[in-house]
CSV table of C-alpha atoms in Angstrom, one decimal:
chain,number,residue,atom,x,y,z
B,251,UNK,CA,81.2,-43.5,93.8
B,252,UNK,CA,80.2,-41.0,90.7
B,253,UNK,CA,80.8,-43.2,88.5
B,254,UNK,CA,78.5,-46.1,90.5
B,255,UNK,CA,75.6,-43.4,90.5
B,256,UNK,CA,76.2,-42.6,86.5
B,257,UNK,CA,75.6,-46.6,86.0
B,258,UNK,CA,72.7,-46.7,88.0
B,259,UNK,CA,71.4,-44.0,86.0
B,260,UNK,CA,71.5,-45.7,82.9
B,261,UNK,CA,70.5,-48.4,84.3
B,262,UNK,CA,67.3,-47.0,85.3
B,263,UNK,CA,66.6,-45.3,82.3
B,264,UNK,CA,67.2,-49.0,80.1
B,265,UNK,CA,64.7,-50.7,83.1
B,266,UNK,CA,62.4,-47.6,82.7
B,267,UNK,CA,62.1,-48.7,79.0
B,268,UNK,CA,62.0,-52.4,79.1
B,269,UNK,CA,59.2,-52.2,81.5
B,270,UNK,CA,57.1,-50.3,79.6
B,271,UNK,CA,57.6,-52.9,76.7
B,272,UNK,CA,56.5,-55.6,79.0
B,273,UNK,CA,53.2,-53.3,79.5
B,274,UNK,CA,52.7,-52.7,76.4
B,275,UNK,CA,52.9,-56.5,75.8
B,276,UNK,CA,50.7,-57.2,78.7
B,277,UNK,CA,48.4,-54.6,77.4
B,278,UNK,CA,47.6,-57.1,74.0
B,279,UNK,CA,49.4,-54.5,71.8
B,280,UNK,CA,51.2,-55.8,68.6
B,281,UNK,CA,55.3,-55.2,68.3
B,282,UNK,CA,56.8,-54.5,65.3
B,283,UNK,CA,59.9,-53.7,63.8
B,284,UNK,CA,61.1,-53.2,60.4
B,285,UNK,CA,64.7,-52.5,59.1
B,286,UNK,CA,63.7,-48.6,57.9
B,287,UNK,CA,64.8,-45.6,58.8
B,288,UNK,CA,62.2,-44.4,61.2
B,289,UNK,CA,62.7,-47.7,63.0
B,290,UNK,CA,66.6,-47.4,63.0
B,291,UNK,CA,66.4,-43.7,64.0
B,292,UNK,CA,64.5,-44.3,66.9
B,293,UNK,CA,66.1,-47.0,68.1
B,294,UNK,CA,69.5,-44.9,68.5
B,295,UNK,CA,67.4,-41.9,69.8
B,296,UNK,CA,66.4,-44.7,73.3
B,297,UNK,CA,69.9,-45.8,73.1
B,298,UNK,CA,71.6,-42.3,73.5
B,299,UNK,CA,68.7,-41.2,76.1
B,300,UNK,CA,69.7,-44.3,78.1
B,301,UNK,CA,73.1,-43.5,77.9
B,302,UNK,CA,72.4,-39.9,79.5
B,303,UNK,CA,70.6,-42.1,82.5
B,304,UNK,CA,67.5,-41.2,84.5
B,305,UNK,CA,68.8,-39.7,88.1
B,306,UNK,CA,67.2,-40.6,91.2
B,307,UNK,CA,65.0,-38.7,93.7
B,308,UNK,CA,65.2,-35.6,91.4
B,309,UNK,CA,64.0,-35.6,87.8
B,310,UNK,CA,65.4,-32.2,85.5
B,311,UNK,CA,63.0,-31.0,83.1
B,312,UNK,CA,65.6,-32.0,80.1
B,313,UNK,CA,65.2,-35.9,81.9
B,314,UNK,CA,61.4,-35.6,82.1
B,315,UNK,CA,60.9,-34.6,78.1
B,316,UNK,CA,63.7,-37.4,77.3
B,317,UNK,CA,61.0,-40.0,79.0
B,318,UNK,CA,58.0,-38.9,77.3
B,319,UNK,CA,59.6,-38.8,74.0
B,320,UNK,CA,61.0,-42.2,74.7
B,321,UNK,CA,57.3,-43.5,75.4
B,322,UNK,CA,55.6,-41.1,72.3
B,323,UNK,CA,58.1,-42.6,69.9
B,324,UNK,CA,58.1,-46.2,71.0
B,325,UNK,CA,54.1,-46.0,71.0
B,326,UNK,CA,54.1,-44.3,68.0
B,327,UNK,CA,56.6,-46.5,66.0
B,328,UNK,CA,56.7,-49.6,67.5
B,329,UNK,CA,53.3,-50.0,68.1
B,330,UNK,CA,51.7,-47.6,65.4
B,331,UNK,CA,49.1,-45.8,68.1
B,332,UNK,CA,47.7,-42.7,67.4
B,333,UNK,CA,48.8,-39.7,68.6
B,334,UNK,CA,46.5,-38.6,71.2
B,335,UNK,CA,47.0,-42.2,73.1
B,336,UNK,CA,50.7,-41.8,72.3
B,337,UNK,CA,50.5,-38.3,74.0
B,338,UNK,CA,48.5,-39.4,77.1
B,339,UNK,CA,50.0,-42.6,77.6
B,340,UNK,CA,53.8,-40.9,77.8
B,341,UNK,CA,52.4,-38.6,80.3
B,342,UNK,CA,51.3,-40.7,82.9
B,343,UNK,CA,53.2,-43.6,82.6
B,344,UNK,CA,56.0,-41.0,83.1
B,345,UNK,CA,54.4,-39.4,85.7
B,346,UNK,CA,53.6,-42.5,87.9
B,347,UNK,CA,57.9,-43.9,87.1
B,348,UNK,CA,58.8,-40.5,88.4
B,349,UNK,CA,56.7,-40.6,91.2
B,350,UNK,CA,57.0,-43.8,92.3
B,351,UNK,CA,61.1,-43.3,92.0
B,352,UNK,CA,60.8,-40.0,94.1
B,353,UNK,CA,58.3,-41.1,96.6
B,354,UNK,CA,60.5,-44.2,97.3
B,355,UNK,CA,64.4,-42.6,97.4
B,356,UNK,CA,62.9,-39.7,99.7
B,357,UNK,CA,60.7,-42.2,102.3
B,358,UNK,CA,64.0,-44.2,102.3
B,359,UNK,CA,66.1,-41.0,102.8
B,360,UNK,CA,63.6,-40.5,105.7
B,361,UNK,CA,63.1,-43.5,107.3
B,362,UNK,CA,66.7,-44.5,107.5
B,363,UNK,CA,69.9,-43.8,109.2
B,364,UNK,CA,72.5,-44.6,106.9
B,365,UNK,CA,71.8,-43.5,103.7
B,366,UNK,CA,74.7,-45.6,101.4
B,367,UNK,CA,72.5,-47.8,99.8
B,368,UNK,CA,69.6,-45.5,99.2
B,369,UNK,CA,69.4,-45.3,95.2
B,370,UNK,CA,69.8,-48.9,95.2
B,371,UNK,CA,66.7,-49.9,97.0
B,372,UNK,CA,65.7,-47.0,95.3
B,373,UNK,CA,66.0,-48.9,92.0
B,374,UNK,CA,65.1,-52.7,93.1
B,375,UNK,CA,62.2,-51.0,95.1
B,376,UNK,CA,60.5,-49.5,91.7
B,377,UNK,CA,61.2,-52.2,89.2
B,378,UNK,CA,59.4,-54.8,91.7
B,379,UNK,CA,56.6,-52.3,92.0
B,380,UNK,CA,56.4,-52.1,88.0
B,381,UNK,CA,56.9,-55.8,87.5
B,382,UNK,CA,54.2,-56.5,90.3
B,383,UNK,CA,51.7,-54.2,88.6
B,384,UNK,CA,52.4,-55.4,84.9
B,385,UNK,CA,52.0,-59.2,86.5
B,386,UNK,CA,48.6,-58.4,87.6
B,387,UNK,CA,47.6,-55.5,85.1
B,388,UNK,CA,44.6,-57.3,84.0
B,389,UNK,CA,43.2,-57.6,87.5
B,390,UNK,CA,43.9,-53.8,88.2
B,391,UNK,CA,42.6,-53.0,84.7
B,392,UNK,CA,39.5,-54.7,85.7
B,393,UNK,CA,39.6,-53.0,89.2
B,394,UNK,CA,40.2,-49.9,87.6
B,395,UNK,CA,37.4,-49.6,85.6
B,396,UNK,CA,34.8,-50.9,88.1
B,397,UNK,CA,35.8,-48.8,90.6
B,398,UNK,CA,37.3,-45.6,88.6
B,399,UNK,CA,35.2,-43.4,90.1
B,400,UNK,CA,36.0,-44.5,93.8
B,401,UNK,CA,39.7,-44.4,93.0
B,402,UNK,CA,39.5,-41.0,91.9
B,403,UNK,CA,37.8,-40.0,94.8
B,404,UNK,CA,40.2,-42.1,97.1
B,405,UNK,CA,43.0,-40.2,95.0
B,406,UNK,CA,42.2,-36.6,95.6
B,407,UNK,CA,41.0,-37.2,99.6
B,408,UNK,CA,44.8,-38.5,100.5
B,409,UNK,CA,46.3,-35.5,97.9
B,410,UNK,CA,43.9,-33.2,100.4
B,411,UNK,CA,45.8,-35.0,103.6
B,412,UNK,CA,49.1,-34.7,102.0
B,413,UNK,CA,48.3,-30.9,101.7
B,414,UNK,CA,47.0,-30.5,105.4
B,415,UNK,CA,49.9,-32.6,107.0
B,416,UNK,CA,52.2,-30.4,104.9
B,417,UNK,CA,51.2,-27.5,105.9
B,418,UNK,CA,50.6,-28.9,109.2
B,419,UNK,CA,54.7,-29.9,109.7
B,420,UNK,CA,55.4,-26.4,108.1
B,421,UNK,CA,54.5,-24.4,111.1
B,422,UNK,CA,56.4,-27.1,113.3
B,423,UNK,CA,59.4,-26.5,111.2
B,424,UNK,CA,58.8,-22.7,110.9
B,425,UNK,CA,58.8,-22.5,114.9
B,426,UNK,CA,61.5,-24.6,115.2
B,427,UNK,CA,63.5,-22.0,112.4
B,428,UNK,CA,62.2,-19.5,114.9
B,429,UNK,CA,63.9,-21.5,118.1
B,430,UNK,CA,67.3,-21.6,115.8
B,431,UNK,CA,67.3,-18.1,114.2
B,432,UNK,CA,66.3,-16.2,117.6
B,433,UNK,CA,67.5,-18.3,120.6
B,434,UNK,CA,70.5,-19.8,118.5
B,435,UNK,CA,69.2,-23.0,119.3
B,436,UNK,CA,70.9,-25.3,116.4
B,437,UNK,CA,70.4,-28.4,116.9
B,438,UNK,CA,71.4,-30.6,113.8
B,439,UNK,CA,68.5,-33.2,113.9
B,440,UNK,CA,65.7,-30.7,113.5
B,441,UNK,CA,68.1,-28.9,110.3
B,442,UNK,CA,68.7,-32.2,108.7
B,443,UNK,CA,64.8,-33.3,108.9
B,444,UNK,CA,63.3,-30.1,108.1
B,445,UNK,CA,65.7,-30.4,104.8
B,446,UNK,CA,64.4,-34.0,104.0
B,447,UNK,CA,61.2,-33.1,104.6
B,448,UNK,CA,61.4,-29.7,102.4
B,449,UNK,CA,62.6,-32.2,99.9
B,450,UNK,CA,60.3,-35.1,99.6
B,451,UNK,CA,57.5,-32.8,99.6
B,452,UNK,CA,59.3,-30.3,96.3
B,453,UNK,CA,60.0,-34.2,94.2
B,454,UNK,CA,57.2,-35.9,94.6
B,455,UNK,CA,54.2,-33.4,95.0
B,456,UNK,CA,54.0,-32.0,92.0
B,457,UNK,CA,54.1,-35.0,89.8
B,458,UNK,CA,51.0,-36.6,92.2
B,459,UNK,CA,49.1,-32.9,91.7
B,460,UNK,CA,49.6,-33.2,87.9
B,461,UNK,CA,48.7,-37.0,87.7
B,462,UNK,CA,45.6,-36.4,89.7
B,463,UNK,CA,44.5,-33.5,87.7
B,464,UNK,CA,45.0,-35.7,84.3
B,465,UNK,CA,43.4,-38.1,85.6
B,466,UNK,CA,40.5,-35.4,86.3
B,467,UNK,CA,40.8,-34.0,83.0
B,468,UNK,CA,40.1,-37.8,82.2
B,469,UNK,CA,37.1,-38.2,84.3
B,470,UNK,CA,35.7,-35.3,82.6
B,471,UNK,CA,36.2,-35.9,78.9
B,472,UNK,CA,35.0,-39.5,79.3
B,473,UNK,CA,32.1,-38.6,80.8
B,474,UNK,CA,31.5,-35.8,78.4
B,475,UNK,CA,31.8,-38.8,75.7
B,476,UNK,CA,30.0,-41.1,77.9
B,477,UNK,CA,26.7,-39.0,77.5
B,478,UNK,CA,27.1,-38.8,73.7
B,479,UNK,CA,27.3,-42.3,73.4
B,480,UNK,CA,24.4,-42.4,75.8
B,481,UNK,CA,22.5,-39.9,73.5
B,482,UNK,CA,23.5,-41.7,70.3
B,483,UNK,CA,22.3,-45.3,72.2
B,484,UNK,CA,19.4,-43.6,72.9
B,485,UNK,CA,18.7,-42.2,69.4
B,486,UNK,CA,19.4,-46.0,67.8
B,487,UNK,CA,16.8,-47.3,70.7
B,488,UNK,CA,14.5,-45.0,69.0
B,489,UNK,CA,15.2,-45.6,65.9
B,490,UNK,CA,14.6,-49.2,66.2
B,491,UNK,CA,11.6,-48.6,68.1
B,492,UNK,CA,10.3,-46.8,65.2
B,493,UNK,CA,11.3,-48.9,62.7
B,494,UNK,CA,9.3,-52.0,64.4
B,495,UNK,CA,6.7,-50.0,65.5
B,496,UNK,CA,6.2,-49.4,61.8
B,497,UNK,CA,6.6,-52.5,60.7
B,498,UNK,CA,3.6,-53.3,62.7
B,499,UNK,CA,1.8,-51.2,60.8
B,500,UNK,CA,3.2,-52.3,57.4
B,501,UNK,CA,2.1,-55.8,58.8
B,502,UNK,CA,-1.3,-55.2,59.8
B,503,UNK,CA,-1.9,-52.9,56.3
B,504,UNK,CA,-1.4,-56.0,54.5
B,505,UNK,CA,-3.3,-58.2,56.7
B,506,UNK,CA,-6.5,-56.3,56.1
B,507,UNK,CA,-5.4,-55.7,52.0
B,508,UNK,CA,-5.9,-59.4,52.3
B,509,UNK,CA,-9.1,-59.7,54.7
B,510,UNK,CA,-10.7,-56.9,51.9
B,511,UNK,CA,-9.5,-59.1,48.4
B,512,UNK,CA,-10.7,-62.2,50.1
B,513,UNK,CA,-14.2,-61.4,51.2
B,514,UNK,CA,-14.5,-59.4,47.7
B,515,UNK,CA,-16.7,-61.7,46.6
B,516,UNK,CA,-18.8,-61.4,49.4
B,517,UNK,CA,-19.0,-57.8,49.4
B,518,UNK,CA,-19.9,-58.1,45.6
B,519,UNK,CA,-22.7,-60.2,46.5
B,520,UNK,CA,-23.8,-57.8,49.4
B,521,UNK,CA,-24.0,-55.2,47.1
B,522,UNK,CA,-26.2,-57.0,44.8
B,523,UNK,CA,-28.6,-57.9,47.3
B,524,UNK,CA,-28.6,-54.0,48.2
B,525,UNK,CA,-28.8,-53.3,45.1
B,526,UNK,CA,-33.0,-51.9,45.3
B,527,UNK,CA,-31.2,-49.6,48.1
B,528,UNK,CA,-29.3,-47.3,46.6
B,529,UNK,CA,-27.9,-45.1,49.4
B,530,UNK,CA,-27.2,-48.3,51.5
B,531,UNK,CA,-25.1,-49.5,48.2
B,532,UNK,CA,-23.7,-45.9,48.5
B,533,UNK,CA,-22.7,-46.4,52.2
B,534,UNK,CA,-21.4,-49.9,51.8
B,535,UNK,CA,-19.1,-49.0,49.3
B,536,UNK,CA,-17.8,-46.1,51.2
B,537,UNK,CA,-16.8,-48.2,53.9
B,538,UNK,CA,-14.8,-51.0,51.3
B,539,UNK,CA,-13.2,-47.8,49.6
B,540,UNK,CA,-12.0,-46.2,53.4
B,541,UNK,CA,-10.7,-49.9,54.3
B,542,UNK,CA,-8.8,-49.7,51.1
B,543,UNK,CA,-7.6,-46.2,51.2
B,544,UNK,CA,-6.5,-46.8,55.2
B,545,UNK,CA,-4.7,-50.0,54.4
B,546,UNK,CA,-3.1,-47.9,50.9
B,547,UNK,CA,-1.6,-45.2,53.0
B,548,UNK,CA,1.6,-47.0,53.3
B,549,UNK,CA,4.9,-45.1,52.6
B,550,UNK,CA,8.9,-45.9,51.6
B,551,UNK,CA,10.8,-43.0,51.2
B,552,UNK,CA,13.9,-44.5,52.4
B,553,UNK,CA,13.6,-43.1,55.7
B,554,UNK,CA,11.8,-45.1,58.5
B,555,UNK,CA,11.1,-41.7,60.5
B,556,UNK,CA,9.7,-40.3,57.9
B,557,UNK,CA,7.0,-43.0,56.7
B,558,UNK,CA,5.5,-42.7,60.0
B,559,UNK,CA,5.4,-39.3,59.8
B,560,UNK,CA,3.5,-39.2,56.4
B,561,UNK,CA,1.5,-42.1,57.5
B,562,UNK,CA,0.0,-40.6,60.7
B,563,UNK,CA,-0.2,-37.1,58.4
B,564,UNK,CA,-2.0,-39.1,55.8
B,565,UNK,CA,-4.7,-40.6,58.4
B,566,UNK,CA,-5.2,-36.8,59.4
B,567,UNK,CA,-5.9,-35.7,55.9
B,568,UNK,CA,-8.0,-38.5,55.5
B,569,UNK,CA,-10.5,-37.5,58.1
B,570,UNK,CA,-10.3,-33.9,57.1
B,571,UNK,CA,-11.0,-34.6,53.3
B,572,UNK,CA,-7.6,-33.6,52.3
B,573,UNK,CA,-6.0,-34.6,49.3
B,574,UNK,CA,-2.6,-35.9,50.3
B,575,UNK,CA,0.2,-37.0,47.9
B,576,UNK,CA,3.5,-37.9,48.7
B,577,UNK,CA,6.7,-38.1,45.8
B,578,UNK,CA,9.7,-38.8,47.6
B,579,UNK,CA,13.1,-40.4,47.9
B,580,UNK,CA,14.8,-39.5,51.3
B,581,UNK,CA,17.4,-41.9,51.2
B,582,UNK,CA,20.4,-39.9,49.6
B,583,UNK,CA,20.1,-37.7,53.0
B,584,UNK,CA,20.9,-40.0,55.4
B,585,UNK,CA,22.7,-37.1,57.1
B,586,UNK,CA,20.3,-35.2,58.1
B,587,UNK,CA,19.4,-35.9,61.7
B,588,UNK,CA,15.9,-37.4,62.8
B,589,UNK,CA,14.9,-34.4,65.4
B,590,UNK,CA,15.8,-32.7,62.1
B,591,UNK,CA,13.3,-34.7,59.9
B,592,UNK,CA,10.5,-34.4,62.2
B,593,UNK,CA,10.9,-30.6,62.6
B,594,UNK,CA,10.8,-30.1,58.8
B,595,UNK,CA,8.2,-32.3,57.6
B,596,UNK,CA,5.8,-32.6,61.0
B,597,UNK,CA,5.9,-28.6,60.5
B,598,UNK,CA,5.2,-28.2,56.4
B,599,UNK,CA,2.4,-30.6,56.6
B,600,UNK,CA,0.9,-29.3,60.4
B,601,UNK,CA,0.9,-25.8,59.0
B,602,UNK,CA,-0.6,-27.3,55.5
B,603,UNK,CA,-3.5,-29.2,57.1
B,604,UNK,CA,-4.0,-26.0,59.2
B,605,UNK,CA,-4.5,-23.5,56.0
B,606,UNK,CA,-7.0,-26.6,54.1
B,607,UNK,CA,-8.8,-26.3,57.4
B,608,UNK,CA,-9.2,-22.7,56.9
B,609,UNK,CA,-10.6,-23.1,54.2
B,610,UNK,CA,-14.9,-22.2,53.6
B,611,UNK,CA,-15.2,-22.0,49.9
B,612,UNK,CA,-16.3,-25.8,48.3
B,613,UNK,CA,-15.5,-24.6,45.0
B,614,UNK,CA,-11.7,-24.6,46.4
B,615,UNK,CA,-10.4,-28.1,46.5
B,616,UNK,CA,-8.7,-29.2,49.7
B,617,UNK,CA,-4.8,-30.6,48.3
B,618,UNK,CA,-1.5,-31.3,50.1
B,619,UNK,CA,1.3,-32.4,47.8
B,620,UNK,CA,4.8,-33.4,48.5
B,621,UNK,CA,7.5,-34.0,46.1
B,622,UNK,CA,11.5,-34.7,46.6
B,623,UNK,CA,14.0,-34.5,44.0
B,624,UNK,CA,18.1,-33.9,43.4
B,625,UNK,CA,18.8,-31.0,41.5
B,626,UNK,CA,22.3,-30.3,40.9
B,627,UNK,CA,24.0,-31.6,44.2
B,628,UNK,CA,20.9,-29.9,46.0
B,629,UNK,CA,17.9,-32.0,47.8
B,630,UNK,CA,15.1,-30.0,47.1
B,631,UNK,CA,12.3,-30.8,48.6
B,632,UNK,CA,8.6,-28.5,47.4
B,633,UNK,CA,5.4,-28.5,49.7
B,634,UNK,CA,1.9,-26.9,48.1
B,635,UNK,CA,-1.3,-26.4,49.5
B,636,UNK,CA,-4.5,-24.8,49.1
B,637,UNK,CA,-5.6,-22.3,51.1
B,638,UNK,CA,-7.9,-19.3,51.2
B,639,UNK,CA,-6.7,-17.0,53.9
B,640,UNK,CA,-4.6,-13.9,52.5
B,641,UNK,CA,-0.9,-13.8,53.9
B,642,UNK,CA,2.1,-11.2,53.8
B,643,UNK,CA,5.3,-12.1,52.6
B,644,UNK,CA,8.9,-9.8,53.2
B,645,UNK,CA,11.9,-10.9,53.1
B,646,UNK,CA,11.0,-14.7,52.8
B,647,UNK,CA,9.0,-14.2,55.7
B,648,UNK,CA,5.5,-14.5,56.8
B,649,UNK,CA,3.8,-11.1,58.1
B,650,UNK,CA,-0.4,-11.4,59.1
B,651,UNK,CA,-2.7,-11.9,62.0
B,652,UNK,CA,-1.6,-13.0,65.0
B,653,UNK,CA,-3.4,-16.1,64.9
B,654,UNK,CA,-1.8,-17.1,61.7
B,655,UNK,CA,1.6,-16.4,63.4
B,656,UNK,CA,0.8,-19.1,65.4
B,657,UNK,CA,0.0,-21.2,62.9
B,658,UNK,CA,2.6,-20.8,60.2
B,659,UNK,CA,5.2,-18.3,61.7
B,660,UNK,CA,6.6,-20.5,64.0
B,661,UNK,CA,6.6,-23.6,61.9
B,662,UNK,CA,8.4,-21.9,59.6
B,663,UNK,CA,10.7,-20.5,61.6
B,664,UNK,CA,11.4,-24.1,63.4
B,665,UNK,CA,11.8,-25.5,59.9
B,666,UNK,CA,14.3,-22.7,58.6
B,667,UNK,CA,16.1,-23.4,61.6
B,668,UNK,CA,17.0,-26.9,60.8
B,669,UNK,CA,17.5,-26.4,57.5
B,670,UNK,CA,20.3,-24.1,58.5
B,671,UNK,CA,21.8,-26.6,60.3
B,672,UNK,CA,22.6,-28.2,56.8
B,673,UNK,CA,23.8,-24.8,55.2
B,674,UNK,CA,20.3,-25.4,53.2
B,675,UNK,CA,17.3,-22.5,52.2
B,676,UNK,CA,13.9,-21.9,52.9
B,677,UNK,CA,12.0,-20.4,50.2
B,678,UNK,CA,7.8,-19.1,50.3
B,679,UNK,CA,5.7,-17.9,48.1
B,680,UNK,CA,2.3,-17.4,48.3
B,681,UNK,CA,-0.8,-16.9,46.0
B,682,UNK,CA,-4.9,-16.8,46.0
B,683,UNK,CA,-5.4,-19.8,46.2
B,684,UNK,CA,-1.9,-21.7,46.9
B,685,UNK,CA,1.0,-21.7,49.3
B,686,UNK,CA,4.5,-23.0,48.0
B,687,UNK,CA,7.4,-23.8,50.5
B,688,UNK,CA,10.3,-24.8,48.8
B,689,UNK,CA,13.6,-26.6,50.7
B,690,UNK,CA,17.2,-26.7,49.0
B,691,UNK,CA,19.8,-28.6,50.4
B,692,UNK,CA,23.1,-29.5,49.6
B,693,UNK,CA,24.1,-33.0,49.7
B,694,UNK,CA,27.4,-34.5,51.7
């Protein structure tokens, strides 16, 4: 009879193996097995496992680390996966063969009389569950991921049964102890089903708690990296929203470039006939020399974001009679991220425009300029401006009126902040007449 149970064993430790090469198969994954040591070593590793068998109803914790090294290795070796799907596909595919083994030797042990052929339908009872469920893994994949959430749900509501019925048959059981400690009422039946039950409920509920609560654990990371893929879809949407959006303008730039060199002509012989009127000549060329200057205002600094910033900062400037020159290549730091870009340089020009429209004095001329260069493994980037109103400067930050705060406090702040991000440095300095921001930051 022992030894009957010690073949069976091994027997379902060999099937527990073999099945989960079928899966794997099923599951599209590639085989492979070479005549090296890793290969050789692992293969006697499964063969001396097997040999120690898998019992039945019961699963030691020695048995239970046997089957997920079994899976790691084979998923690891045979099918080169990394380690964190190794890790998580051992667990629960050795979770769900212990609990399926468990849940079906104790409901048998339960539901029938005789009890001699329990560990084999035990057995049979399993591997056509597994063979079943390999058959039509595609279809339960598919089900799986369409209803996930539902199943989860589904899942943890029977788990909260289980609990309730179980602690429902408890008291039954602890009452009828109470009938057989105090009025000596033993009655076999009620000793033999109180241990079954006691049983079933030790082998199978804690491998159904921890396979619910990975699968939790699951629901949560995935959505965690659902959401950053969602952010990161979102960011590309933008992206490429920007990027045509700009190529719009690009396209309509050089459609009036062309509209202005093809009616040159005309416009030169416009101006001759207006040529007895000189502030009318005056006016007209004004307007050819904005159309001109609108249409020039086009930007490729390697970074789409960033052209439409300087190009909507540009038109600004233009209205405001502001002097605005732009010197850069952005395209070595790709890294930095767009919320980044537009904090940075939307704030060093905003607070720019805002000192040139401070200032009163015409002698002082209104300038913006913007350079970029790499300077020994450091982007630097310097922004200068004119200004006239008198600032403080301690410890590379700005001290004055309130108002000025406002105004170039907490841009400069916002933009320090990013450039932190970065492990880059702000640097101010401040004169008469001039205003110097200077960004360093290290290239990946």
């Amino acid at each position: 009879m022992l030894r009957n149970v010690y073949i069976l064993a091994v027997l379902n430790m060999i099937i527990f193996i073999v099945l989960f090469f079928m899966l794997m198969n099923k599951k599209g994954y590639s085989y492979q097995y070479k005549f090296e040591k890793i290969y050789i070593a692992t293969s006697i590793f499964l063969i001396l496992t097997s040999i120690k068998g898998l019992g039945f109803g019961e699963t030691s914790i020695q048995q239970m680390i046997c089957m997920f090294l079994n899976i790691y290795l084979i998923c690891r070796v045979f099918y080169n996966c990394d380690i964190r799907k190794s890790i998580f596909t051992s667990l629960i595919y050795s979770l769900i063969y212990i609990l399926v083994g468990c849940s079906i030797f104790w409901f048998t042990q339960i539901t029938l009389i005789k009890m001699e052929y329990i560990i084999e339908i035990t057995l049979i009872g399993s591997t056509i569950i597994f063979l079943i469920s390999i058959h039509f893994f595609n279809v339960l994949e598919k089900l799986y991921i369409n209803n996930k959430y539902y199943i989860y749900i589904a899942l943890t509501t029977i788990i909260n049964l289980l609990i309730i019925l179980y602690i429902y048959k408890s008291d039954t059981y602890i009452g009828n102890l109470y009938g057989m400690v105090v009025k000596n009422n033993l009655e076999f039946s009620y000793f033999v089903e109180l241990l079954r039950f006691s049983s079933t409920v030790k082998e199978t509920f804690p491998y159904i708690l921890v396979i619910v609560s990975i699968l939790l654990i699951s629901i949560f990371l995935n959505s965690i990296k659902s959401e950053k893929e969602k952010a990161k879809k979102e960011l590309v949407n933008e992206k490429l929203d920007m990027q045509y959006k700009y190529y719009l303008m690009v396209k309509d730039s050089q459609e009036k470039m062309k509209q202005v060199y093809h009616d040159m002509n005309n416009h030169m012989e416009n101006i001759r006939s207006l040529k007895n009127s000189s502030e009318d000549v005056n006016k007209y060329i004004n307007n050819i020399e904005d159309e001109v200057r609108i249409s020039n205002n086009i930007y490729n600094t390697g970074n789409v974001l960033l052209d439409i910033i300087f190009y909507e900062k540009s038109k600004l400037c233009m209205e405001r009679n502001i002097n605005f020159k732009v010197g850069i290549d952005f395209s070595k730091c790709d890294f930095i991220e767009m919320i980044d870009i537009s904090s940075i340089f939307s704030n060093l020009v905003d607070n720019a425009i805002e000192a040139c429209n401070k200032i009163d004095d015409d002698t002082i001329e209104k300038y913006i300029t913007i350079k970029g260069t790499l300077i020994k493994g450091y982007y630097v980037v310097r922004c200068e401006n004119s200004k006239s109103n008198k600032l403080i400067i301690k410890n590379n930050k700005i001290i004055t009126s309130k108002k000025d705060k406002f105004l170039h406090g907490i841009g400069i702040d916002s933009i320090r902040s990013s450039v932190r991000k970065y492990n880059g440095e702000l640097k101010i300095k401040d004169s008469d007449y001039k205003f110097v921001a200077t960004i360093h930051i290290p290239l990946e």
